[in-house]
Short mmCIF file of C-alpha atoms and ligand atoms in Angstrom, two decimals:
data_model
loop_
_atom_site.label_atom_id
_atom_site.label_comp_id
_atom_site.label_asym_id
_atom_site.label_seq_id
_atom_site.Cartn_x
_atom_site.Cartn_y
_atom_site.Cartn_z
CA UNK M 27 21.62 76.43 -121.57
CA UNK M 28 25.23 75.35 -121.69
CA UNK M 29 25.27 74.01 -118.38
CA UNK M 30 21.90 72.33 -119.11
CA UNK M 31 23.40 70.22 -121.75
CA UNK M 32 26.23 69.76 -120.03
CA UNK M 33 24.49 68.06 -117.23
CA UNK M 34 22.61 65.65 -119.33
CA UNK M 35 25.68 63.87 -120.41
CA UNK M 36 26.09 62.46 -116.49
CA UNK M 37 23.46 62.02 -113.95
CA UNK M 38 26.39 62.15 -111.59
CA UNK M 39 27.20 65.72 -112.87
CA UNK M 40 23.15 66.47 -112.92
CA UNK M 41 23.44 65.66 -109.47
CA UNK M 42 26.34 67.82 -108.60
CA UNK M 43 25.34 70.42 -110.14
CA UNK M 44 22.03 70.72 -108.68
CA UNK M 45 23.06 70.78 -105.28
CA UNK M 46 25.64 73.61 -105.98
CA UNK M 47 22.76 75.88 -108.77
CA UNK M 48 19.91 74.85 -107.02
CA UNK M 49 16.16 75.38 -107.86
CA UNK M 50 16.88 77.56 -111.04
CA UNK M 51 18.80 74.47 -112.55
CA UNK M 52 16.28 72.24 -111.39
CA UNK M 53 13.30 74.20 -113.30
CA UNK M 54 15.80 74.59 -116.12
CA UNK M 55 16.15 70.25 -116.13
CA UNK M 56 12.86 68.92 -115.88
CA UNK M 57 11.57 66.97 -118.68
CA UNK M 58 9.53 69.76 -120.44
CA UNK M 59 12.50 71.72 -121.41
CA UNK M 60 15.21 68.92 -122.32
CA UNK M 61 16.44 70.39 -125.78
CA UNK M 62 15.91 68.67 -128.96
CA UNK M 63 19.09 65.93 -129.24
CA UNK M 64 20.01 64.51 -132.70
CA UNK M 65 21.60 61.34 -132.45
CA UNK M 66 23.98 59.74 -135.31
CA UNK M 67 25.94 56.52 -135.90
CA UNK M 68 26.87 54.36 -138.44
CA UNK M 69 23.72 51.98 -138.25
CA UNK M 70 20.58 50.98 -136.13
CA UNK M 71 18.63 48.06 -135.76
CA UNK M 72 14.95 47.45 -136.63
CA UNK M 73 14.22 45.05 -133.81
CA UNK M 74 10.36 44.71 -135.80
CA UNK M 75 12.11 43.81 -139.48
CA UNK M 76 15.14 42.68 -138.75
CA UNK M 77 16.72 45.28 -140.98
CA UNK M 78 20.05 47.21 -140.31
CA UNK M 79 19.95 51.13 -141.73
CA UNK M 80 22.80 52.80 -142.39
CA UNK M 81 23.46 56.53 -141.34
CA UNK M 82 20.59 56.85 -138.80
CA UNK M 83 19.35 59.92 -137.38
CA UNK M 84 17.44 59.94 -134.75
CA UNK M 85 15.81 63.54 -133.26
CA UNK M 86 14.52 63.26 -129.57
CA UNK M 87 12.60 65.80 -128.42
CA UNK M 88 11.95 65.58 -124.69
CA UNK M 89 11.42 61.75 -123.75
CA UNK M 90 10.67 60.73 -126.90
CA UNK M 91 11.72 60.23 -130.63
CA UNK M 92 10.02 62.00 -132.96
CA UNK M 93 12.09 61.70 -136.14
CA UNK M 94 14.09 58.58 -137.89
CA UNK M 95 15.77 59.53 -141.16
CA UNK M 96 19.28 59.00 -142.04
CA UNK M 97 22.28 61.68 -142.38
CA UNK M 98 21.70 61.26 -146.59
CA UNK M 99 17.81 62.37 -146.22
CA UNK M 100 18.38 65.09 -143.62
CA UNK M 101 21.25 67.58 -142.36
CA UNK M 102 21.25 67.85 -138.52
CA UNK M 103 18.68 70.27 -137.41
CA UNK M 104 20.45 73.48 -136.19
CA UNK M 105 18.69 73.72 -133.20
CA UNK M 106 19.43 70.47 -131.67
CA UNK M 107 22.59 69.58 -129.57
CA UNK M 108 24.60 66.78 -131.93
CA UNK M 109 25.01 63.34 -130.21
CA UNK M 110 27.79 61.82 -132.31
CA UNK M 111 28.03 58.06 -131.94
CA UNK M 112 30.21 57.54 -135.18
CA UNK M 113 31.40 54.06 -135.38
CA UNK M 114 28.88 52.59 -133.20
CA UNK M 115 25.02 50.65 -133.65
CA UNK M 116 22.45 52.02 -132.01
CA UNK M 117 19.40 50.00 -130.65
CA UNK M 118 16.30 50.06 -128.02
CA UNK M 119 17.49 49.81 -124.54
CA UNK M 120 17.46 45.94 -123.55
CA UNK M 121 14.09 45.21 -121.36
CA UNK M 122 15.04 42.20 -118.87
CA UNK M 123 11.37 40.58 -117.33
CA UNK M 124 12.74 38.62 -114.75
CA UNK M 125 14.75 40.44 -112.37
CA UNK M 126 15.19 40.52 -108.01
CA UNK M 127 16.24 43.87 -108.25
CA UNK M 128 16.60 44.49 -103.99
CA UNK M 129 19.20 40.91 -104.10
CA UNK M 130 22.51 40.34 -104.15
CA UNK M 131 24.63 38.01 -106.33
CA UNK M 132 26.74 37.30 -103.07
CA UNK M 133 23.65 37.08 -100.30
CA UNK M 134 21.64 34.08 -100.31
CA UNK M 135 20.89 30.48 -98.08
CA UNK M 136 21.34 31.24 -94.63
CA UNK M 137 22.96 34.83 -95.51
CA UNK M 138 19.40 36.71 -96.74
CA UNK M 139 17.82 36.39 -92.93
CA UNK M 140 20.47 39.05 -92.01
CA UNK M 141 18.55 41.41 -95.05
CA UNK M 142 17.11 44.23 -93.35
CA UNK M 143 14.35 46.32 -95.48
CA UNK M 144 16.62 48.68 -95.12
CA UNK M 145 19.91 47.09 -96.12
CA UNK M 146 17.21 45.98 -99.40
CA UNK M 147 16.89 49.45 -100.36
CA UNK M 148 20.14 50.48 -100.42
CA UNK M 149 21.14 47.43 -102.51
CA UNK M 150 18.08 48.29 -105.25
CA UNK M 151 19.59 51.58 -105.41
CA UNK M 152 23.17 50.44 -106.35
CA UNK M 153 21.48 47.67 -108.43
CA UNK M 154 18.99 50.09 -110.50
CA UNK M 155 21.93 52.08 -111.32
CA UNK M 156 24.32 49.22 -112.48
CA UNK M 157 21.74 48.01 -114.62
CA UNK M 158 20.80 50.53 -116.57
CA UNK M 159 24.17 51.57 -117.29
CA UNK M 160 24.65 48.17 -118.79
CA UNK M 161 22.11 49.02 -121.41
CA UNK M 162 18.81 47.58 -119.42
CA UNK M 163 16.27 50.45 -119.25
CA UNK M 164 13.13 48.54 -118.59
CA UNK M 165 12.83 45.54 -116.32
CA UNK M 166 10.36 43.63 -114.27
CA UNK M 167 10.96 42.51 -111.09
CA UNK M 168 8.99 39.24 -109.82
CA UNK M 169 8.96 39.58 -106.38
CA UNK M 170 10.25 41.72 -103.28
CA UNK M 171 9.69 41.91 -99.66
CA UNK M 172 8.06 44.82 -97.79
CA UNK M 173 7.18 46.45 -101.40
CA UNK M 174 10.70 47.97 -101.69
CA UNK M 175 10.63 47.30 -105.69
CA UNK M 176 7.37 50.36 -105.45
CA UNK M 177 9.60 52.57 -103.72
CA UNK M 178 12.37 52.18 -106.04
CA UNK M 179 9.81 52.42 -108.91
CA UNK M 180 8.56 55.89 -107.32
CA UNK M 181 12.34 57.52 -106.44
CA UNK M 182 13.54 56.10 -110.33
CA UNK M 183 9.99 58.19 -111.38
CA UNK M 184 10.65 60.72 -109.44
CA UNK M 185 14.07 61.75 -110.26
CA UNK M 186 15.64 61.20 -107.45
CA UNK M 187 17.50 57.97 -108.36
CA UNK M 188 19.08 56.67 -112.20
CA UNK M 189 17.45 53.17 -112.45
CA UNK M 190 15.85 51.47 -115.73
CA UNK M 191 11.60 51.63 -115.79
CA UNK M 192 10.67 48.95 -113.33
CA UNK M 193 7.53 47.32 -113.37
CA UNK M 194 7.08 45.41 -110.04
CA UNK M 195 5.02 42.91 -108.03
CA UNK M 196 5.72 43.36 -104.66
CA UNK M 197 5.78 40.45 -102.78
CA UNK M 198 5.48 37.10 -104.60
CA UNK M 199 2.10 34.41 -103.94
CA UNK M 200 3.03 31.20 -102.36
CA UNK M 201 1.88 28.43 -100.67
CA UNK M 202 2.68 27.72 -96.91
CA UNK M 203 6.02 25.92 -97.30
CA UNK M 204 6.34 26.82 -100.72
CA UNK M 205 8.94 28.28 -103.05
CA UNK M 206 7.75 31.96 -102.27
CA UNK M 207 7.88 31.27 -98.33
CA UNK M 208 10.48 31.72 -96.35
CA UNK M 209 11.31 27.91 -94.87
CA UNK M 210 15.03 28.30 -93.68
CA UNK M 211 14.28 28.59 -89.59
CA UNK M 212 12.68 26.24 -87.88
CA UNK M 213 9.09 25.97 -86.39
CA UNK M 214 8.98 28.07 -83.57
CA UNK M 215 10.61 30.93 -85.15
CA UNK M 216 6.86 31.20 -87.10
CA UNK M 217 8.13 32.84 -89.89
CA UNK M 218 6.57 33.32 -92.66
CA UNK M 219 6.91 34.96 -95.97
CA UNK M 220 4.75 38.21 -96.65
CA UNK M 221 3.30 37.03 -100.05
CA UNK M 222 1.66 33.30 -98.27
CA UNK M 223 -1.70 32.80 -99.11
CA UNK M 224 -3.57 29.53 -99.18
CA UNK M 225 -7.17 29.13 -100.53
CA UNK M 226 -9.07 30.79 -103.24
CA UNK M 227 -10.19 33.64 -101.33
CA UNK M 228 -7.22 34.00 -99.55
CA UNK M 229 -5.09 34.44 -102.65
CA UNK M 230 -7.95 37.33 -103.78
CA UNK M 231 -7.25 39.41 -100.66
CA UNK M 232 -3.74 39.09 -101.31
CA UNK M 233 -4.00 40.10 -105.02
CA UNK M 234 -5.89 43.16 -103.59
CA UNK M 235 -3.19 43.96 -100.89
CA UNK M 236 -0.48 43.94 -103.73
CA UNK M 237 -2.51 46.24 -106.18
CA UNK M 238 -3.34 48.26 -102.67
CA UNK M 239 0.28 48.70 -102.18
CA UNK M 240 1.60 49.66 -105.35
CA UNK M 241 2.16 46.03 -107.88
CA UNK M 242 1.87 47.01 -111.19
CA UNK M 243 1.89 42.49 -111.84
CA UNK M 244 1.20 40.05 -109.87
CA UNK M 245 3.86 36.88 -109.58
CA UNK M 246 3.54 33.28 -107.77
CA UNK M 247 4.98 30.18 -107.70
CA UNK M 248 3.65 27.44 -109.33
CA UNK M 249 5.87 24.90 -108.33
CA UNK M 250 8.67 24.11 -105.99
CA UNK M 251 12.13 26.02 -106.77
CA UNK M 252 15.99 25.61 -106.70
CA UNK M 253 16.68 27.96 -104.03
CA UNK M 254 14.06 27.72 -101.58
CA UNK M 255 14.61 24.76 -98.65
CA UNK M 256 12.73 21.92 -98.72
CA UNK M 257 10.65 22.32 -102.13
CA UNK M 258 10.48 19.57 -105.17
CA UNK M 259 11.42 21.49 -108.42
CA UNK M 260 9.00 19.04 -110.10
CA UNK M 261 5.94 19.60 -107.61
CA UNK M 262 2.92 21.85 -108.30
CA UNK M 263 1.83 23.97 -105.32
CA UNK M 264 -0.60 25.74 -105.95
CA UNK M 265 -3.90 24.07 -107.01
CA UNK M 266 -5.41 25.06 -110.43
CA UNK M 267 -8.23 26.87 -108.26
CA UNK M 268 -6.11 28.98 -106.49
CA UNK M 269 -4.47 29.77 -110.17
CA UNK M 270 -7.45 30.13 -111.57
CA UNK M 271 -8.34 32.68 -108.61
CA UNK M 272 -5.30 34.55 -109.09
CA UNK M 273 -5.15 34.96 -112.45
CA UNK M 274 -9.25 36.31 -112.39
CA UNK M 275 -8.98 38.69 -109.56
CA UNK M 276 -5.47 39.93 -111.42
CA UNK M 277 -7.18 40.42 -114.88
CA UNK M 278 -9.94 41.76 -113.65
CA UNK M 279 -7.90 44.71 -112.35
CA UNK M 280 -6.31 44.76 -115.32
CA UNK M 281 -2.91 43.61 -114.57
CA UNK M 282 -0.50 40.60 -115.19
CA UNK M 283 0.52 37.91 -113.69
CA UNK M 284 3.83 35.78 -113.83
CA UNK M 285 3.80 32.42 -112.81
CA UNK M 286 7.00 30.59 -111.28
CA UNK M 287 7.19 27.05 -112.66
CA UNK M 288 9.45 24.54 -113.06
CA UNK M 289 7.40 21.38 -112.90
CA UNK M 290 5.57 19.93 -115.59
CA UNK M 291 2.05 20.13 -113.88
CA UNK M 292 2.44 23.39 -112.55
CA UNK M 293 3.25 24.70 -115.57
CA UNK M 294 0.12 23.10 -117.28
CA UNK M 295 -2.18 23.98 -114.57
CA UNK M 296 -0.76 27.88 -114.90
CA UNK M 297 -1.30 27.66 -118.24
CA UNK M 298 -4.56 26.89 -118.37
CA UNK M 299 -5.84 29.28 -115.25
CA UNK M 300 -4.09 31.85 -118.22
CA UNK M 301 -1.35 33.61 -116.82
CA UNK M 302 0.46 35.56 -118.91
CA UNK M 303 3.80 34.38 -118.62
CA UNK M 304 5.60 31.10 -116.79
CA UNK M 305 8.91 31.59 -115.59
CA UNK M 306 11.57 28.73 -115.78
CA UNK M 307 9.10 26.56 -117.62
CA UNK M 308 11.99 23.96 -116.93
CA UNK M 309 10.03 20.72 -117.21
CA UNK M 310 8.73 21.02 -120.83
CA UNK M 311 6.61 18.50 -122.53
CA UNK M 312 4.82 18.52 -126.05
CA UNK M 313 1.24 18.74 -123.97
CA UNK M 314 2.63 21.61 -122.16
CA UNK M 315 4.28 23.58 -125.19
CA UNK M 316 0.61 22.50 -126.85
CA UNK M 317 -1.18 24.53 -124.40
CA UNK M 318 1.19 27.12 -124.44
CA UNK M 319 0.48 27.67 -127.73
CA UNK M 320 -3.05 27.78 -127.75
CA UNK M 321 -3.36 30.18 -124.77
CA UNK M 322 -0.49 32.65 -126.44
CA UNK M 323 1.82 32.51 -123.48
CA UNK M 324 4.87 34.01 -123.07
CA UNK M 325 8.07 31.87 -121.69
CA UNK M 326 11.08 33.49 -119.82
CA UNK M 327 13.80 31.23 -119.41
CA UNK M 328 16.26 31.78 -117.10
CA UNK M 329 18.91 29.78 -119.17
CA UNK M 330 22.23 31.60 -118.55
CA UNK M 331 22.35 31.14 -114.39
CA UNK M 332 22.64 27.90 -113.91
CA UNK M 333 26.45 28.59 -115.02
CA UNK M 334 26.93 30.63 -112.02
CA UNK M 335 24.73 28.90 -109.36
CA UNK M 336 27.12 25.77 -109.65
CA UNK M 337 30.41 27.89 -110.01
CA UNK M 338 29.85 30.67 -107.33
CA UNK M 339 26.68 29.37 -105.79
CA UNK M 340 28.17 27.65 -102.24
CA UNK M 341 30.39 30.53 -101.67
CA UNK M 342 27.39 33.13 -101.57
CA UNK M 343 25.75 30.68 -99.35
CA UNK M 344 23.64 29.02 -101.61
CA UNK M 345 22.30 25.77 -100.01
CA UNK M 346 23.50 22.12 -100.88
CA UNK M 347 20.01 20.95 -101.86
CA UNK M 348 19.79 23.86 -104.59
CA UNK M 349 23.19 23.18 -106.12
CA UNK M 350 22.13 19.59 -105.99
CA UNK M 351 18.36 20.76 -107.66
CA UNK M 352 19.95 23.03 -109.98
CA UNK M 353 22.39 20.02 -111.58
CA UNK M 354 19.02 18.75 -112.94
CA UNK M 355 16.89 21.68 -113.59
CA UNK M 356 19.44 23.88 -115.25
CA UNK M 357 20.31 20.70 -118.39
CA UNK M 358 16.99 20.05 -118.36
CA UNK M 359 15.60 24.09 -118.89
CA UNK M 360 18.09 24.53 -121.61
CA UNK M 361 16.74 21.38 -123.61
CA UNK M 362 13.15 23.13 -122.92
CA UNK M 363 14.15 26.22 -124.28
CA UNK M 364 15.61 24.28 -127.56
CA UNK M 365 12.08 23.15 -127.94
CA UNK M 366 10.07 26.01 -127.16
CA UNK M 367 12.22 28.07 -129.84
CA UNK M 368 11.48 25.69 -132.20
CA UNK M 369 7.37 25.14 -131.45
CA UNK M 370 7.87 29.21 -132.18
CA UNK M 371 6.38 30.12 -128.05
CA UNK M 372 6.71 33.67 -127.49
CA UNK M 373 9.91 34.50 -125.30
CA UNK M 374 11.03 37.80 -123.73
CA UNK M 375 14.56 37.82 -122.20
CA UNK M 376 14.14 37.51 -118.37
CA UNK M 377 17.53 36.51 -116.32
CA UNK M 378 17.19 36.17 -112.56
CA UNK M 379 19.67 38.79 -112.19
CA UNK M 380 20.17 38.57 -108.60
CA UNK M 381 20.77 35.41 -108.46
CA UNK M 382 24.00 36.69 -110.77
CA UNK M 383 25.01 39.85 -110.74
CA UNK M 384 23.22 42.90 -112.08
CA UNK M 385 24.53 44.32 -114.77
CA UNK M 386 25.45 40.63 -116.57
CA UNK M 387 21.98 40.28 -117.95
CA UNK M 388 23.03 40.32 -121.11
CA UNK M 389 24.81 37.22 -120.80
CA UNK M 390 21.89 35.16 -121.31
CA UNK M 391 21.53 36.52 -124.85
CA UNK M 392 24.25 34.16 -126.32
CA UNK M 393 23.22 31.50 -124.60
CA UNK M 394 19.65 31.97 -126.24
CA UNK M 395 21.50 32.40 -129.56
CA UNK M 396 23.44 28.84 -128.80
CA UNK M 397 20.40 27.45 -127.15
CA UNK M 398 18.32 28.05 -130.91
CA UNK M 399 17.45 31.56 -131.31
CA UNK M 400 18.80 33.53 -134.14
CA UNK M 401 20.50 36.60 -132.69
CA UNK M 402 17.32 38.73 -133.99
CA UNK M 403 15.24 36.53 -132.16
CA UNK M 404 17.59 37.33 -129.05
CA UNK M 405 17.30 40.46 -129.55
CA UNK M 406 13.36 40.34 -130.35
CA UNK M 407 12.93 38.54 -126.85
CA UNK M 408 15.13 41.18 -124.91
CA UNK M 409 13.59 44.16 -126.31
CA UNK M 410 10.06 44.43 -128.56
CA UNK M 411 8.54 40.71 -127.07
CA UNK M 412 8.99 42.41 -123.03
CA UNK M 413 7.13 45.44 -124.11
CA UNK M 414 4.38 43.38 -125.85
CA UNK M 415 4.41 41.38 -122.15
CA UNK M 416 4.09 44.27 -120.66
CA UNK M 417 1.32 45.74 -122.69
CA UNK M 418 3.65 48.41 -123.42
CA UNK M 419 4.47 48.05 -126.99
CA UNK M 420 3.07 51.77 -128.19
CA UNK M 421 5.83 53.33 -126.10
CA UNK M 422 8.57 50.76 -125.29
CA UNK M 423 10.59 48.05 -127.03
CA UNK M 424 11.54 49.56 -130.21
CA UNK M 425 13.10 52.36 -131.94
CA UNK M 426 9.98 54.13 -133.50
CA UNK M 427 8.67 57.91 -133.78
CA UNK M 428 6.60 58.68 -130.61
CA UNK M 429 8.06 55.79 -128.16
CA UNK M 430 10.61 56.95 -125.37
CA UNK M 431 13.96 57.66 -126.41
CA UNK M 432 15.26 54.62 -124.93
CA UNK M 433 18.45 54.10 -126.73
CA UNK M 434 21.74 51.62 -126.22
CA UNK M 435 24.55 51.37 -128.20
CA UNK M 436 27.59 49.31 -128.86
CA UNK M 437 30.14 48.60 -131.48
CA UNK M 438 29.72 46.48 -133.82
CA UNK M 439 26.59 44.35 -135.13
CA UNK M 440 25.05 42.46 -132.74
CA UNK M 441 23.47 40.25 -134.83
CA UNK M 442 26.33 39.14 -135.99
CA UNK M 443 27.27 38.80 -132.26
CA UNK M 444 25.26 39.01 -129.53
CA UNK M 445 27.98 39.12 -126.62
CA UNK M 446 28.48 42.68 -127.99
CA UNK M 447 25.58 43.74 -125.60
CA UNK M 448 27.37 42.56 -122.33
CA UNK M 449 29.72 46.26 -123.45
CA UNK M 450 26.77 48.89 -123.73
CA UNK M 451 28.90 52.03 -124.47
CA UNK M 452 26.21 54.76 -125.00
CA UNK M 453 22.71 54.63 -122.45
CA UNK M 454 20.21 57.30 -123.03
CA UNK M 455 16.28 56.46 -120.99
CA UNK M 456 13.29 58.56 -122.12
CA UNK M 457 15.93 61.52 -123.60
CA UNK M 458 18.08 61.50 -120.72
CA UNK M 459 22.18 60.32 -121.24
CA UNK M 460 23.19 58.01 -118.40
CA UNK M 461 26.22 56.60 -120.50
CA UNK M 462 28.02 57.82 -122.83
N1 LIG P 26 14.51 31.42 -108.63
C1 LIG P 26 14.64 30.18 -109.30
C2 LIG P 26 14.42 29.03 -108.34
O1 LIG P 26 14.92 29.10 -107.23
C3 LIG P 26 15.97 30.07 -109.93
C4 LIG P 26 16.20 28.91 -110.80
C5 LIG P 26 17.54 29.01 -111.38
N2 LIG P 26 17.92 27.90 -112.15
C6 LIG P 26 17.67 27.74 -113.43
N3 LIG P 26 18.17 26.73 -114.06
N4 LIG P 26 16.94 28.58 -114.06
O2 LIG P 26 13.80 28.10 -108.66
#
């Protein structure tokens, strides 16, 4: 029992320890028979209300919390093992809806043709664990090639790796030529990106090759992009058909779909063939935030990597057209996100991490805050609004009896200031410590 305790304070001692016990400590680990954990610290944050209670106690029992009382209502149970986070604020695990999580920060241009699938894997596996030990324990990722994100989903299920709960869509929709293709060799190389699809019925089948392999959302782009060669930010690519194709075959099957736009039109058009979230939404008019509106959909701005696209960008290889694109697009977002805020759009936090480097999600958050949010409303977009996206809200994005014990926490108040998050001292993912 000792030792079973013992090993939920460190996945890396979980791991050692398995391979010397063996079986027995495996049985003795799984889920089932994680021991009741009471968790105390000076305060906790309602993400819902807004309000700030003093003294929590929180009582996991397996992956989930079934008790929220404070240390004046209730003495710790005797039976559970005392997590004593005196000092710190505890709060849902961040949940980050825009993520590459098989990228690299210091790949891209040129560089990412020498990605093998398997050279991909081993980076999601390095990048899973970074972020979740910086306090992320839910993300979606929007976009992958050969459906690595589904194995890395599976392994994370499984046990067999740490990594935050991903919710993935495989390989991104595009147009031939587009933003989701691959355009950086010339033509008689004939390559071609896995997720190309032109033509109503040709998007369908793809939709149903995704959910085939494993997508639990479906992304495309809408519009040209920063990084990709040859594409106009500003230009729609897809035709409002082909959306409208998408997004039926998608709902139908009852998932998601994320829609890469930049451009004005695209983002219109993407609107109204009702995806469920645009990403970027860059080009922002009052038509567009209108229809936004009306059609309840969610924006994730990607407002914090435009910093390090035009400090670091060339030196990972980035190409001199997309530090040229993202001079405009990245001014331009920020003033969109000023006016989305204020037109009261629903937002979930979603970074590009990739792009930057996993683990520095949370640096977006204070640019949101200095952007227009209110630190709650920061905080609201990185952890309850993703769940809601998700269709997830009955078990994620909040700390609540019966969701999963997913649990962060740092020092201080973070909404007093948000940059606290970028230092996540304490990580604990449906009842399991990661960080502490
Ligand atoms: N993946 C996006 C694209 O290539 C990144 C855009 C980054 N820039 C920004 N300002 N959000 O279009």
């Amino acid at each position: 029992m000792q030792l079973a305790v013992q090993c939920r304070q460190s996945f890396k001692v979980l791991r050692q320890s398995l391979y010397l016990a063996g079986a027995a400590v495996l049985a003795a680990l799984s889920h089932s028979t994680l021991a009741k954990t009471a968790i105390t610290a000076d305060a906790m944050i309602d993400v819902i209300s807004g309000k700030i209670i003093q003294s929590p106690l929180i009582i996991v029992d397996g992956e989930t919390i079934t008790d929220i009382t404070t240390t004046a209502q209730q003495a710790i149970p005797a039976d559970a093992t005392h997590i004593n986070l005196a000092g710190k604020t505890l709060l849902p695990g961040l949940m980050d809806m825009h993520t590459h999580i098989t990228g690299s920060h210091e790949i891209h241009g040129y560089n990412r043709l020498l990605v093998t699938p398997g050279k991909s894997a081993i980076l999601g596996v390095k990048n899973a664990e970074t972020t979740l030990m910086a306090g992320i324990t839910t993300i979606r990722n929007v976009g992958a090639a050969g459906f690595i994100d589904v194995d890395l989903r599976n392994a994370i299920n499984e046990g067999l790796i740490p990594g935050p709960r991903l919710f993935v869509s495989g390989p991104p929709l595009g147009i031939t030529g587009g933003h989701c293709d691959n355009n950086l060799l010339p033509q008689q190389y004939h390559q071609k990106a896995e997720g190309v699809a032109d033509g109503p019925w040709s998007v369908r089948e793809k939709v149903r090759e995704n959910i085939k392999y494993g997508a639990d959302l479906i992304k495309f782009c809408a519009t040209g992009g920063v990084l990709s060669k040859g594409t106009k930010v500003g230009v729609q690519q897809y035709t409002l058909e082909e959306m409208q194709a998408i997004v039926d075959e998608a709902h139908r099957r009852r998932l998601t779909v994320a829609a890469h736009a930049h451009g004005t039109d695209g983002i219109k058009s993407a609107i109204k063939a009702g995806v469920d979230s645009v990403e970027h939404a860059s080009f922002l008019d009052d038509e567009a935030i209108k229809l936004a509106k009306k059609h309840h959909t969610v924006f994730s701005m990607d407002i914090y990597v435009t910093e390090f696209i035009l400090s670091e960008g060339e030196k990972a290889g980035i190409l001199q057209e997309s530090l040229d694109k993202e001079r405009v697009v990245g001014k331009r977002q920020r003033n969109s996100f000023t006016q989305a805020v204020k037109a009261g759009i629903p937002m979930v936090m979603g970074t590009d991490a990739s792009i930057y480097p996993h683990g520095d999600n949370p640096k977006q958050l204070s640019r949101m805050v200095q952007f227009g949010m209110t630190p709650l409303q920061a905080l609201q977009a990185a952890t309850i609004n993703g769940a809601k996206l998700l269709g997830k809200e009955s078990q994620l994005g909040s700390l609540e009896n019966g969701k999963f014990a997913d649990i962060i926490a740092v020092s201080g108040n973070p909404l007093d200031d948000v940059s606290l998050l970028e230092h996540v001292e304490f990580v604990m993912k449906g009842g399991e410590v990661y960080k502490n």
